Amino acid sequence: MARAGGIKNAVNVGIAVQADWENREFISHISLNVRRLFEFLIQFEATTKSKLASLNEKLDALERRLELLEIQAGTASANPSLFT
């Protein structure tokens, strides 16, 4: 009878070890996917910052050009004789 209890205990330990192994494997997959997501977000942030900086430079140039055109249009309407 003692032997049967020992086998049952060994089976329970084996099941516990298998469950622990599966849990560790699951945690490892989750950890890897979180790391990949984090790396993607870092890359996305860097790319987005770069693109926004480029767009901001273009917008600044367009704003300066628009201001110049507004000044020229104001000068032209104030002194039409300059353009005839």
PDB file of N, CA and C in Angstrom:
ATOM      1  N   MET A   1       0.810  -1.190   0.000  1.00  0.00           N
ATOM      2  CA  MET A   1       0.000   0.000   0.000  1.00  0.00           C
ATOM      3  C   MET A   1       0.852   1.252   0.000  1.00  0.00           C
ATOM      4  N   ALA A   2       1.968   1.213   0.712  1.00  0.00           N
ATOM      5  CA  ALA A   2       2.852   2.373   0.776  1.00  0.00           C
ATOM      6  C   ALA A   2       3.426   2.663  -0.599  1.00  0.00           C
ATOM      7  N   ARG A   3       3.673   1.607  -1.344  1.00  0.00           N
ATOM      8  CA  ARG A   3       4.229   1.783  -2.689  1.00  0.00           C
ATOM      9  C   ARG A   3       3.239   2.500  -3.596  1.00  0.00           C
ATOM     10  N   ALA A   4       1.986   2.187  -3.515  1.00  0.00           N
ATOM     11  CA  ALA A   4       0.967   2.830  -4.336  1.00  0.00           C
ATOM     12  C   ALA A   4       0.879   4.303  -3.996  1.00  0.00           C
ATOM     13  N   GLY A   5       0.998   4.630  -2.736  1.00  0.00           N
ATOM     14  CA  GLY A   5       0.980   6.039  -2.325  1.00  0.00           C
ATOM     15  C   GLY A   5       2.195   6.769  -2.862  1.00  0.00           C
ATOM     16  N   GLY A   6       3.336   6.106  -2.918  1.00  0.00           N
ATOM     17  CA  GLY A   6       4.559   6.717  -3.445  1.00  0.00           C
ATOM     18  C   GLY A   6       4.449   6.975  -4.934  1.00  0.00           C
ATOM     19  N   ILE A   7       3.842   6.069  -5.652  1.00  0.00           N
ATOM     20  CA  ILE A   7       3.644   6.241  -7.092  1.00  0.00           C
ATOM     21  C   ILE A   7       2.670   7.383  -7.350  1.00  0.00           C
ATOM     22  N   LYS A   8       1.618   7.416  -6.558  1.00  0.00           N
ATOM     23  CA  LYS A   8       0.637   8.482  -6.714  1.00  0.00           C
ATOM     24  C   LYS A   8       1.272   9.835  -6.431  1.00  0.00           C
ATOM     25  N   ASN A   9       2.124   9.881  -5.413  1.00  0.00           N
ATOM     26  CA  ASN A   9       2.818  11.117  -5.069  1.00  0.00           C
ATOM     27  C   ASN A   9       3.780  11.509  -6.195  1.00  0.00           C
ATOM     28  N   ALA A  10       4.460  10.555  -6.777  1.00  0.00           N
ATOM     29  CA  ALA A  10       5.387  10.829  -7.879  1.00  0.00           C
ATOM     30  C   ALA A  10       4.632  11.336  -9.103  1.00  0.00           C
ATOM     31  N   VAL A  11       3.463  10.779  -9.358  1.00  0.00           N
ATOM     32  CA  VAL A  11       2.640  11.228 -10.475  1.00  0.00           C
ATOM     33  C   VAL A  11       2.194  12.663 -10.235  1.00  0.00           C
ATOM     34  N   ASN A  12       1.779  12.955  -9.002  1.00  0.00           N
ATOM     35  CA  ASN A  12       1.365  14.318  -8.677  1.00  0.00           C
ATOM     36  C   ASN A  12       2.519  15.310  -8.840  1.00  0.00           C
ATOM     37  N   VAL A  13       3.706  14.890  -8.421  1.00  0.00           N
ATOM     38  CA  VAL A  13       4.886  15.747  -8.585  1.00  0.00           C
ATOM     39  C   VAL A  13       5.173  15.937 -10.067  1.00  0.00           C
ATOM     40  N   GLY A  14       5.056  14.880 -10.834  1.00  0.00           N
ATOM     41  CA  GLY A  14       5.283  14.981 -12.284  1.00  0.00           C
ATOM     42  C   GLY A  14       4.287  15.933 -12.934  1.00  0.00           C
ATOM     43  N   ILE A  15       3.035  15.841 -12.525  1.00  0.00           N
ATOM     44  CA  ILE A  15       2.002  16.742 -13.059  1.00  0.00           C
ATOM     45  C   ILE A  15       2.309  18.177 -12.670  1.00  0.00           C
ATOM     46  N   ALA A  16       2.735  18.382 -11.423  1.00  0.00           N
ATOM     47  CA  ALA A  16       3.072  19.729 -10.960  1.00  0.00           C
ATOM     48  C   ALA A  16       4.270  20.281 -11.723  1.00  0.00           C
ATOM     49  N   VAL A  17       5.257  19.434 -11.963  1.00  0.00           N
ATOM     50  CA  VAL A  17       6.443  19.868 -12.717  1.00  0.00           C
ATOM     51  C   VAL A  17       6.045  20.219 -14.150  1.00  0.00           C
ATOM     52  N   GLN A  18       5.215  19.415 -14.772  1.00  0.00           N
ATOM     53  CA  GLN A  18       4.748  19.687 -16.138  1.00  0.00           C
ATOM     54  C   GLN A  18       3.964  20.993 -16.195  1.00  0.00           C
ATOM     55  N   ALA A  19       3.083  21.212 -15.210  1.00  0.00           N
ATOM     56  CA  ALA A  19       2.302  22.447 -15.165  1.00  0.00           C
ATOM     57  C   ALA A  19       3.219  23.649 -14.962  1.00  0.00           C
ATOM     58  N   ASP A  20       4.216  23.487 -14.089  1.00  0.00           N
ATOM     59  CA  ASP A  20       5.172  24.578 -13.863  1.00  0.00           C
ATOM     60  C   ASP A  20       5.946  24.881 -15.141  1.00  0.00           C
ATOM     61  N   TRP A  21       6.364  23.847 -15.847  1.00  0.00           N
ATOM     62  CA  TRP A  21       7.102  24.021 -17.101  1.00  0.00           C
ATOM     63  C   TRP A  21       6.235  24.766 -18.125  1.00  0.00           C
ATOM     64  N   GLU A  22       4.983  24.383 -18.253  1.00  0.00           N
ATOM     65  CA  GLU A  22       4.064  25.041 -19.183  1.00  0.00           C
ATOM     66  C   GLU A  22       3.842  26.501 -18.797  1.00  0.00           C
ATOM     67  N   ASN A  23       3.702  26.756 -17.494  1.00  0.00           N
ATOM     68  CA  ASN A  23       3.540  28.143 -17.040  1.00  0.00           C
ATOM     69  C   ASN A  23       4.769  28.988 -17.361  1.00  0.00           C
ATOM     70  N   ARG A  24       5.938  28.425 -17.137  1.00  0.00           N
ATOM     71  CA  ARG A  24       7.179  29.154 -17.434  1.00  0.00           C
ATOM     72  C   ARG A  24       7.309  29.428 -18.932  1.00  0.00           C
ATOM     73  N   GLU A  25       6.926  28.453 -19.740  1.00  0.00           N
ATOM     74  CA  GLU A  25       6.973  28.626 -21.188  1.00  0.00           C
ATOM     75  C   GLU A  25       5.987  29.717 -21.618  1.00  0.00           C
ATOM     76  N   PHE A  26       4.788  29.722 -21.052  1.00  0.00           N
ATOM     77  CA  PHE A  26       3.795  30.745 -21.352  1.00  0.00           C
ATOM     78  C   PHE A  26       4.307  32.127 -20.951  1.00  0.00           C
ATOM     79  N   ILE A  27       4.877  32.235 -19.758  1.00  0.00           N
ATOM     80  CA  ILE A  27       5.438  33.507 -19.291  1.00  0.00           C
ATOM     81  C   ILE A  27       6.568  33.955 -20.196  1.00  0.00           C
ATOM     82  N   SER A  28       7.364  33.020 -20.653  1.00  0.00           N
ATOM     83  CA  SER A  28       8.461  33.356 -21.565  1.00  0.00           C
ATOM     84  C   SER A  28       7.927  33.927 -22.873  1.00  0.00           C
ATOM     85  N   HIS A  29       6.864  33.332 -23.415  1.00  0.00           N
ATOM     86  CA  HIS A  29       6.256  33.838 -24.653  1.00  0.00           C
ATOM     87  C   HIS A  29       5.663  35.234 -24.436  1.00  0.00           C
ATOM     88  N   ILE A  30       4.984  35.414 -23.322  1.00  0.00           N
ATOM     89  CA  ILE A  30       4.404  36.733 -23.009  1.00  0.00           C
ATOM     90  C   ILE A  30       5.515  37.762 -22.880  1.00  0.00           C
ATOM     91  N   SER A  31       6.570  37.411 -22.184  1.00  0.00           N
ATOM     92  CA  SER A  31       7.697  38.330 -21.987  1.00  0.00           C
ATOM     93  C   SER A  31       8.333  38.710 -23.324  1.00  0.00           C
ATOM     94  N   LEU A  32       8.520  37.729 -24.184  1.00  0.00           N
ATOM     95  CA  LEU A  32       9.102  37.986 -25.502  1.00  0.00           C
ATOM     96  C   LEU A  32       8.207  38.912 -26.320  1.00  0.00           C
ATOM     97  N   ASN A  33       6.906  38.663 -26.297  1.00  0.00           N
ATOM     98  CA  ASN A  33       5.980  39.500 -27.060  1.00  0.00           C
ATOM     99  C   ASN A  33       5.895  40.914 -26.495  1.00  0.00           C
ATOM    100  N   VAL A  34       5.972  41.065 -25.187  1.00  0.00           N
ATOM    101  CA  VAL A  34       5.994  42.400 -24.585  1.00  0.00           C
ATOM    102  C   VAL A  34       7.255  43.130 -25.015  1.00  0.00           C
ATOM    103  N   ARG A  35       8.382  42.441 -25.021  1.00  0.00           N
ATOM    104  CA  ARG A  35       9.650  43.034 -25.452  1.00  0.00           C
ATOM    105  C   ARG A  35       9.568  43.473 -26.922  1.00  0.00           C
ATOM    106  N   ARG A  36       8.989  42.633 -27.769  1.00  0.00           N
ATOM    107  CA  ARG A  36       8.834  42.989 -29.186  1.00  0.00           C
ATOM    108  C   ARG A  36       7.923  44.203 -29.360  1.00  0.00           C
ATOM    109  N   LEU A  37       6.840  44.232 -28.599  1.00  0.00           N
ATOM    110  CA  LEU A  37       5.931  45.368 -28.650  1.00  0.00           C
ATOM    111  C   LEU A  37       6.634  46.642 -28.207  1.00  0.00           C
ATOM    112  N   PHE A  38       7.399  46.563 -27.149  1.00  0.00           N
ATOM    113  CA  PHE A  38       8.149  47.706 -26.645  1.00  0.00           C
ATOM    114  C   PHE A  38       9.140  48.209 -27.691  1.00  0.00           C
ATOM    115  N   GLU A  39       9.869  47.296 -28.330  1.00  0.00           N
ATOM    116  CA  GLU A  39      10.821  47.683 -29.374  1.00  0.00           C
ATOM    117  C   GLU A  39      10.103  48.338 -30.551  1.00  0.00           C
ATOM    118  N   PHE A  40       8.952  47.800 -30.930  1.00  0.00           N
ATOM    119  CA  PHE A  40       8.165  48.404 -32.003  1.00  0.00           C
ATOM    120  C   PHE A  40       7.753  49.820 -31.631  1.00  0.00           C
ATOM    121  N   LEU A  41       7.284  50.006 -30.406  1.00  0.00           N
ATOM    122  CA  LEU A  41       6.847  51.335 -29.977  1.00  0.00           C
ATOM    123  C   LEU A  41       8.002  52.332 -29.955  1.00  0.00           C
ATOM    124  N   ILE A  42       9.169  51.894 -29.545  1.00  0.00           N
ATOM    125  CA  ILE A  42      10.342  52.778 -29.564  1.00  0.00           C
ATOM    126  C   ILE A  42      10.667  53.170 -30.998  1.00  0.00           C
ATOM    127  N   GLN A  43      10.668  52.205 -31.918  1.00  0.00           N
ATOM    128  CA  GLN A  43      10.952  52.489 -33.322  1.00  0.00           C
ATOM    129  C   GLN A  43       9.876  53.393 -33.916  1.00  0.00           C
ATOM    130  N   PHE A  44       8.618  53.134 -33.586  1.00  0.00           N
ATOM    131  CA  PHE A  44       7.508  53.945 -34.080  1.00  0.00           C
ATOM    132  C   PHE A  44       7.641  55.382 -33.597  1.00  0.00           C
ATOM    133  N   GLU A  45       7.998  55.561 -32.334  1.00  0.00           N
ATOM    134  CA  GLU A  45       8.174  56.904 -31.788  1.00  0.00           C
ATOM    135  C   GLU A  45       9.289  57.643 -32.522  1.00  0.00           C
ATOM    136  N   ALA A  46      10.407  56.978 -32.733  1.00  0.00           N
ATOM    137  CA  ALA A  46      11.535  57.615 -33.420  1.00  0.00           C
ATOM    138  C   ALA A  46      11.153  58.004 -34.846  1.00  0.00           C
ATOM    139  N   THR A  47      10.495  57.107 -35.555  1.00  0.00           N
ATOM    140  CA  THR A  47      10.076  57.382 -36.926  1.00  0.00           C
ATOM    141  C   THR A  47       9.072  58.525 -36.967  1.00  0.00           C
ATOM    142  N   THR A  48       8.116  58.495 -36.048  1.00  0.00           N
ATOM    143  CA  THR A  48       7.090  59.531 -36.000  1.00  0.00           C
ATOM    144  C   THR A  48       7.693  60.886 -35.684  1.00  0.00           C
ATOM    145  N   LYS A  49       8.603  60.933 -34.728  1.00  0.00           N
ATOM    146  CA  LYS A  49       9.271  62.199 -34.389  1.00  0.00           C
ATOM    147  C   LYS A  49      10.018  62.753 -35.589  1.00  0.00           C
ATOM    148  N   SER A  50      10.694  61.886 -36.307  1.00  0.00           N
ATOM    149  CA  SER A  50      11.451  62.315 -37.482  1.00  0.00           C
ATOM    150  C   SER A  50      10.522  62.885 -38.550  1.00  0.00           C
ATOM    151  N   LYS A  51       9.440  62.169 -38.816  1.00  0.00           N
ATOM    152  CA  LYS A  51       8.499  62.637 -39.841  1.00  0.00           C
ATOM    153  C   LYS A  51       7.818  63.940 -39.419  1.00  0.00           C
ATOM    154  N   LEU A  52       7.470  64.052 -38.150  1.00  0.00           N
ATOM    155  CA  LEU A  52       6.846  65.286 -37.675  1.00  0.00           C
ATOM    156  C   LEU A  52       7.818  66.466 -37.735  1.00  0.00           C
ATOM    157  N   ALA A  53       9.074  66.220 -37.447  1.00  0.00           N
ATOM    158  CA  ALA A  53      10.074  67.284 -37.538  1.00  0.00           C
ATOM    159  C   ALA A  53      10.220  67.751 -38.978  1.00  0.00           C
ATOM    160  N   SER A  54      10.223  66.816 -39.909  1.00  0.00           N
ATOM    161  CA  SER A  54      10.309  67.166 -41.326  1.00  0.00           C
ATOM    162  C   SER A  54       9.089  67.973 -41.762  1.00  0.00           C
ATOM    163  N   LEU A  55       7.907  67.534 -41.363  1.00  0.00           N
ATOM    164  CA  LEU A  55       6.694  68.263 -41.711  1.00  0.00           C
ATOM    165  C   LEU A  55       6.680  69.654 -41.079  1.00  0.00           C
ATOM    166  N   ASN A  56       7.194  69.761 -39.874  1.00  0.00           N
ATOM    167  CA  ASN A  56       7.247  71.050 -39.202  1.00  0.00           C
ATOM    168  C   ASN A  56       8.168  72.020 -39.947  1.00  0.00           C
ATOM    169  N   GLU A  57       9.299  71.524 -40.426  1.00  0.00           N
ATOM    170  CA  GLU A  57      10.211  72.365 -41.218  1.00  0.00           C
ATOM    171  C   GLU A  57       9.523  72.846 -42.496  1.00  0.00           C
ATOM    172  N   LYS A  58       8.815  71.942 -43.171  1.00  0.00           N
ATOM    173  CA  LYS A  58       8.106  72.321 -44.395  1.00  0.00           C
ATOM    174  C   LYS A  58       7.011  73.338 -44.099  1.00  0.00           C
ATOM    175  N   LEU A  59       6.300  73.149 -43.018  1.00  0.00           N
ATOM    176  CA  LEU A  59       5.240  74.075 -42.639  1.00  0.00           C
ATOM    177  C   LEU A  59       5.823  75.449 -42.302  1.00  0.00           C
ATOM    178  N   ASP A  60       6.942  75.487 -41.603  1.00  0.00           N
ATOM    179  CA  ASP A  60       7.606  76.762 -41.302  1.00  0.00           C
ATOM    180  C   ASP A  60       7.993  77.490 -42.584  1.00  0.00           C
ATOM    181  N   ALA A  61       8.534  76.760 -43.546  1.00  0.00           N
ATOM    182  CA  ALA A  61       8.933  77.367 -44.819  1.00  0.00           C
ATOM    183  C   ALA A  61       7.709  77.915 -45.556  1.00  0.00           C
ATOM    184  N   LEU A  62       6.624  77.156 -45.551  1.00  0.00           N
ATOM    185  CA  LEU A  62       5.394  77.624 -46.204  1.00  0.00           C
ATOM    186  C   LEU A  62       4.827  78.860 -45.500  1.00  0.00           C
ATOM    187  N   GLU A  63       4.887  78.889 -44.186  1.00  0.00           N
ATOM    188  CA  GLU A  63       4.400  80.052 -43.446  1.00  0.00           C
ATOM    189  C   GLU A  63       5.230  81.298 -43.773  1.00  0.00           C
ATOM    190  N   ARG A  64       6.554  81.142 -43.836  1.00  0.00           N
ATOM    191  CA  ARG A  64       7.422  82.281 -44.206  1.00  0.00           C
ATOM    192  C   ARG A  64       7.121  82.760 -45.621  1.00  0.00           C
ATOM    193  N   ARG A  65       6.911  81.817 -46.534  1.00  0.00           N
ATOM    194  CA  ARG A  65       6.600  82.183 -47.914  1.00  0.00           C
ATOM    195  C   ARG A  65       5.248  82.909 -48.000  1.00  0.00           C
ATOM    196  N   LEU A  66       4.263  82.418 -47.240  1.00  0.00           N
ATOM    197  CA  LEU A  66       2.948  83.051 -47.219  1.00  0.00           C
ATOM    198  C   LEU A  66       3.037  84.473 -46.664  1.00  0.00           C
ATOM    199  N   GLU A  67       3.821  84.666 -45.618  1.00  0.00           N
ATOM    200  CA  GLU A  67       3.997  86.007 -45.063  1.00  0.00           C
ATOM    201  C   GLU A  67       4.618  86.942 -46.100  1.00  0.00           C
ATOM    202  N   LEU A  68       5.611  86.443 -46.833  1.00  0.00           N
ATOM    203  CA  LEU A  68       6.250  87.251 -47.873  1.00  0.00           C
ATOM    204  C   LEU A  68       5.238  87.611 -48.962  1.00  0.00           C
ATOM    205  N   LEU A  69       4.430  86.639 -49.380  1.00  0.00           N
ATOM    206  CA  LEU A  69       3.421  86.899 -50.405  1.00  0.00           C
ATOM    207  C   LEU A  69       2.368  87.900 -49.914  1.00  0.00           C
ATOM    208  N   GLU A  70       1.998  87.794 -48.640  1.00  0.00           N
ATOM    209  CA  GLU A  70       1.035  88.750 -48.083  1.00  0.00           C
ATOM    210  C   GLU A  70       1.613  90.169 -48.085  1.00  0.00           C
ATOM    211  N   ILE A  71       2.874  90.281 -47.752  1.00  0.00           N
ATOM    212  CA  ILE A  71       3.525  91.606 -47.774  1.00  0.00           C
ATOM    213  C   ILE A  71       3.575  92.146 -49.200  1.00  0.00           C
ATOM    214  N   GLN A  72       3.953  91.266 -50.135  1.00  0.00           N
ATOM    215  CA  GLN A  72       4.020  91.704 -51.536  1.00  0.00           C
ATOM    216  C   GLN A  72       2.635  92.102 -52.041  1.00  0.00           C
ATOM    217  N   ALA A  73       1.609  91.351 -51.683  1.00  0.00           N
ATOM    218  CA  ALA A  73       0.246  91.685 -52.119  1.00  0.00           C
ATOM    219  C   ALA A  73      -0.199  92.995 -51.493  1.00  0.00           C
ATOM    220  N   GLY A  74       0.149  93.220 -50.232  1.00  0.00           N
ATOM    221  CA  GLY A  74      -0.189  94.479 -49.577  1.00  0.00           C
ATOM    222  C   GLY A  74       0.519  95.659 -50.222  1.00  0.00           C
ATOM    223  N   THR A  75       1.761  95.485 -50.587  1.00  0.00           N
ATOM    224  CA  THR A  75       2.524  96.537 -51.263  1.00  0.00           C
ATOM    225  C   THR A  75       1.929  96.826 -52.639  1.00  0.00           C
ATOM    226  N   ALA A  76       1.548  95.765 -53.346  1.00  0.00           N
ATOM    227  CA  ALA A  76       0.981  95.929 -54.688  1.00  0.00           C
ATOM    228  C   ALA A  76      -0.354  96.659 -54.630  1.00  0.00           C
ATOM    229  N   SER A  77      -1.175  96.354 -53.630  1.00  0.00           N
ATOM    230  CA  SER A  77      -2.469  97.028 -53.560  1.00  0.00           C
ATOM    231  C   SER A  77      -2.322  98.467 -53.051  1.00  0.00           C
ATOM    232  N   ALA A  78      -1.298  98.730 -52.276  1.00  0.00           N
ATOM    233  CA  ALA A  78      -1.076 100.084 -51.777  1.00  0.00           C
ATOM    234  C   ALA A  78      -0.433 100.975 -52.839  1.00  0.00           C
ATOM    235  N   ASN A  79       0.378 100.417 -53.707  1.00  0.00           N
ATOM    236  CA  ASN A  79       1.081 101.178 -54.753  1.00  0.00           C
ATOM    237  C   ASN A  79       0.881 100.510 -56.109  1.00  0.00           C
ATOM    238  N   PRO A  80      -0.296 100.584 -56.694  1.00  0.00           N
ATOM    239  CA  PRO A  80      -0.527  99.914 -57.970  1.00  0.00           C
ATOM    240  C   PRO A  80       0.316 100.509 -59.110  1.00  0.00           C
ATOM    241  N   SER A  81       0.784 101.722 -58.951  1.00  0.00           N
ATOM    242  CA  SER A  81       1.586 102.353 -59.998  1.00  0.00           C
ATOM    243  C   SER A  81       2.935 101.655 -60.191  1.00  0.00           C
ATOM    244  N   LEU A  82       3.384 100.895 -59.183  1.00  0.00           N
ATOM    245  CA  LEU A  82       4.658 100.191 -59.298  1.00  0.00           C
ATOM    246  C   LEU A  82       4.574  99.045 -60.309  1.00  0.00           C
ATOM    247  N   PHE A  83       3.368  98.586 -60.591  1.00  0.00           N
ATOM    248  CA  PHE A  83       3.211  97.409 -61.433  1.00  0.00           C
ATOM    249  C   PHE A  83       2.579  97.719 -62.782  1.00  0.00           C
ATOM    250  N   THR A  84       2.500  98.995 -63.152  1.00  0.00           N
ATOM    251  CA  THR A  84       1.925  99.354 -64.435  1.00  0.00           C
ATOM    252  C   THR A  84       2.953  99.905 -65.373  1.00  0.00           C
TER     253      THR A  84
END
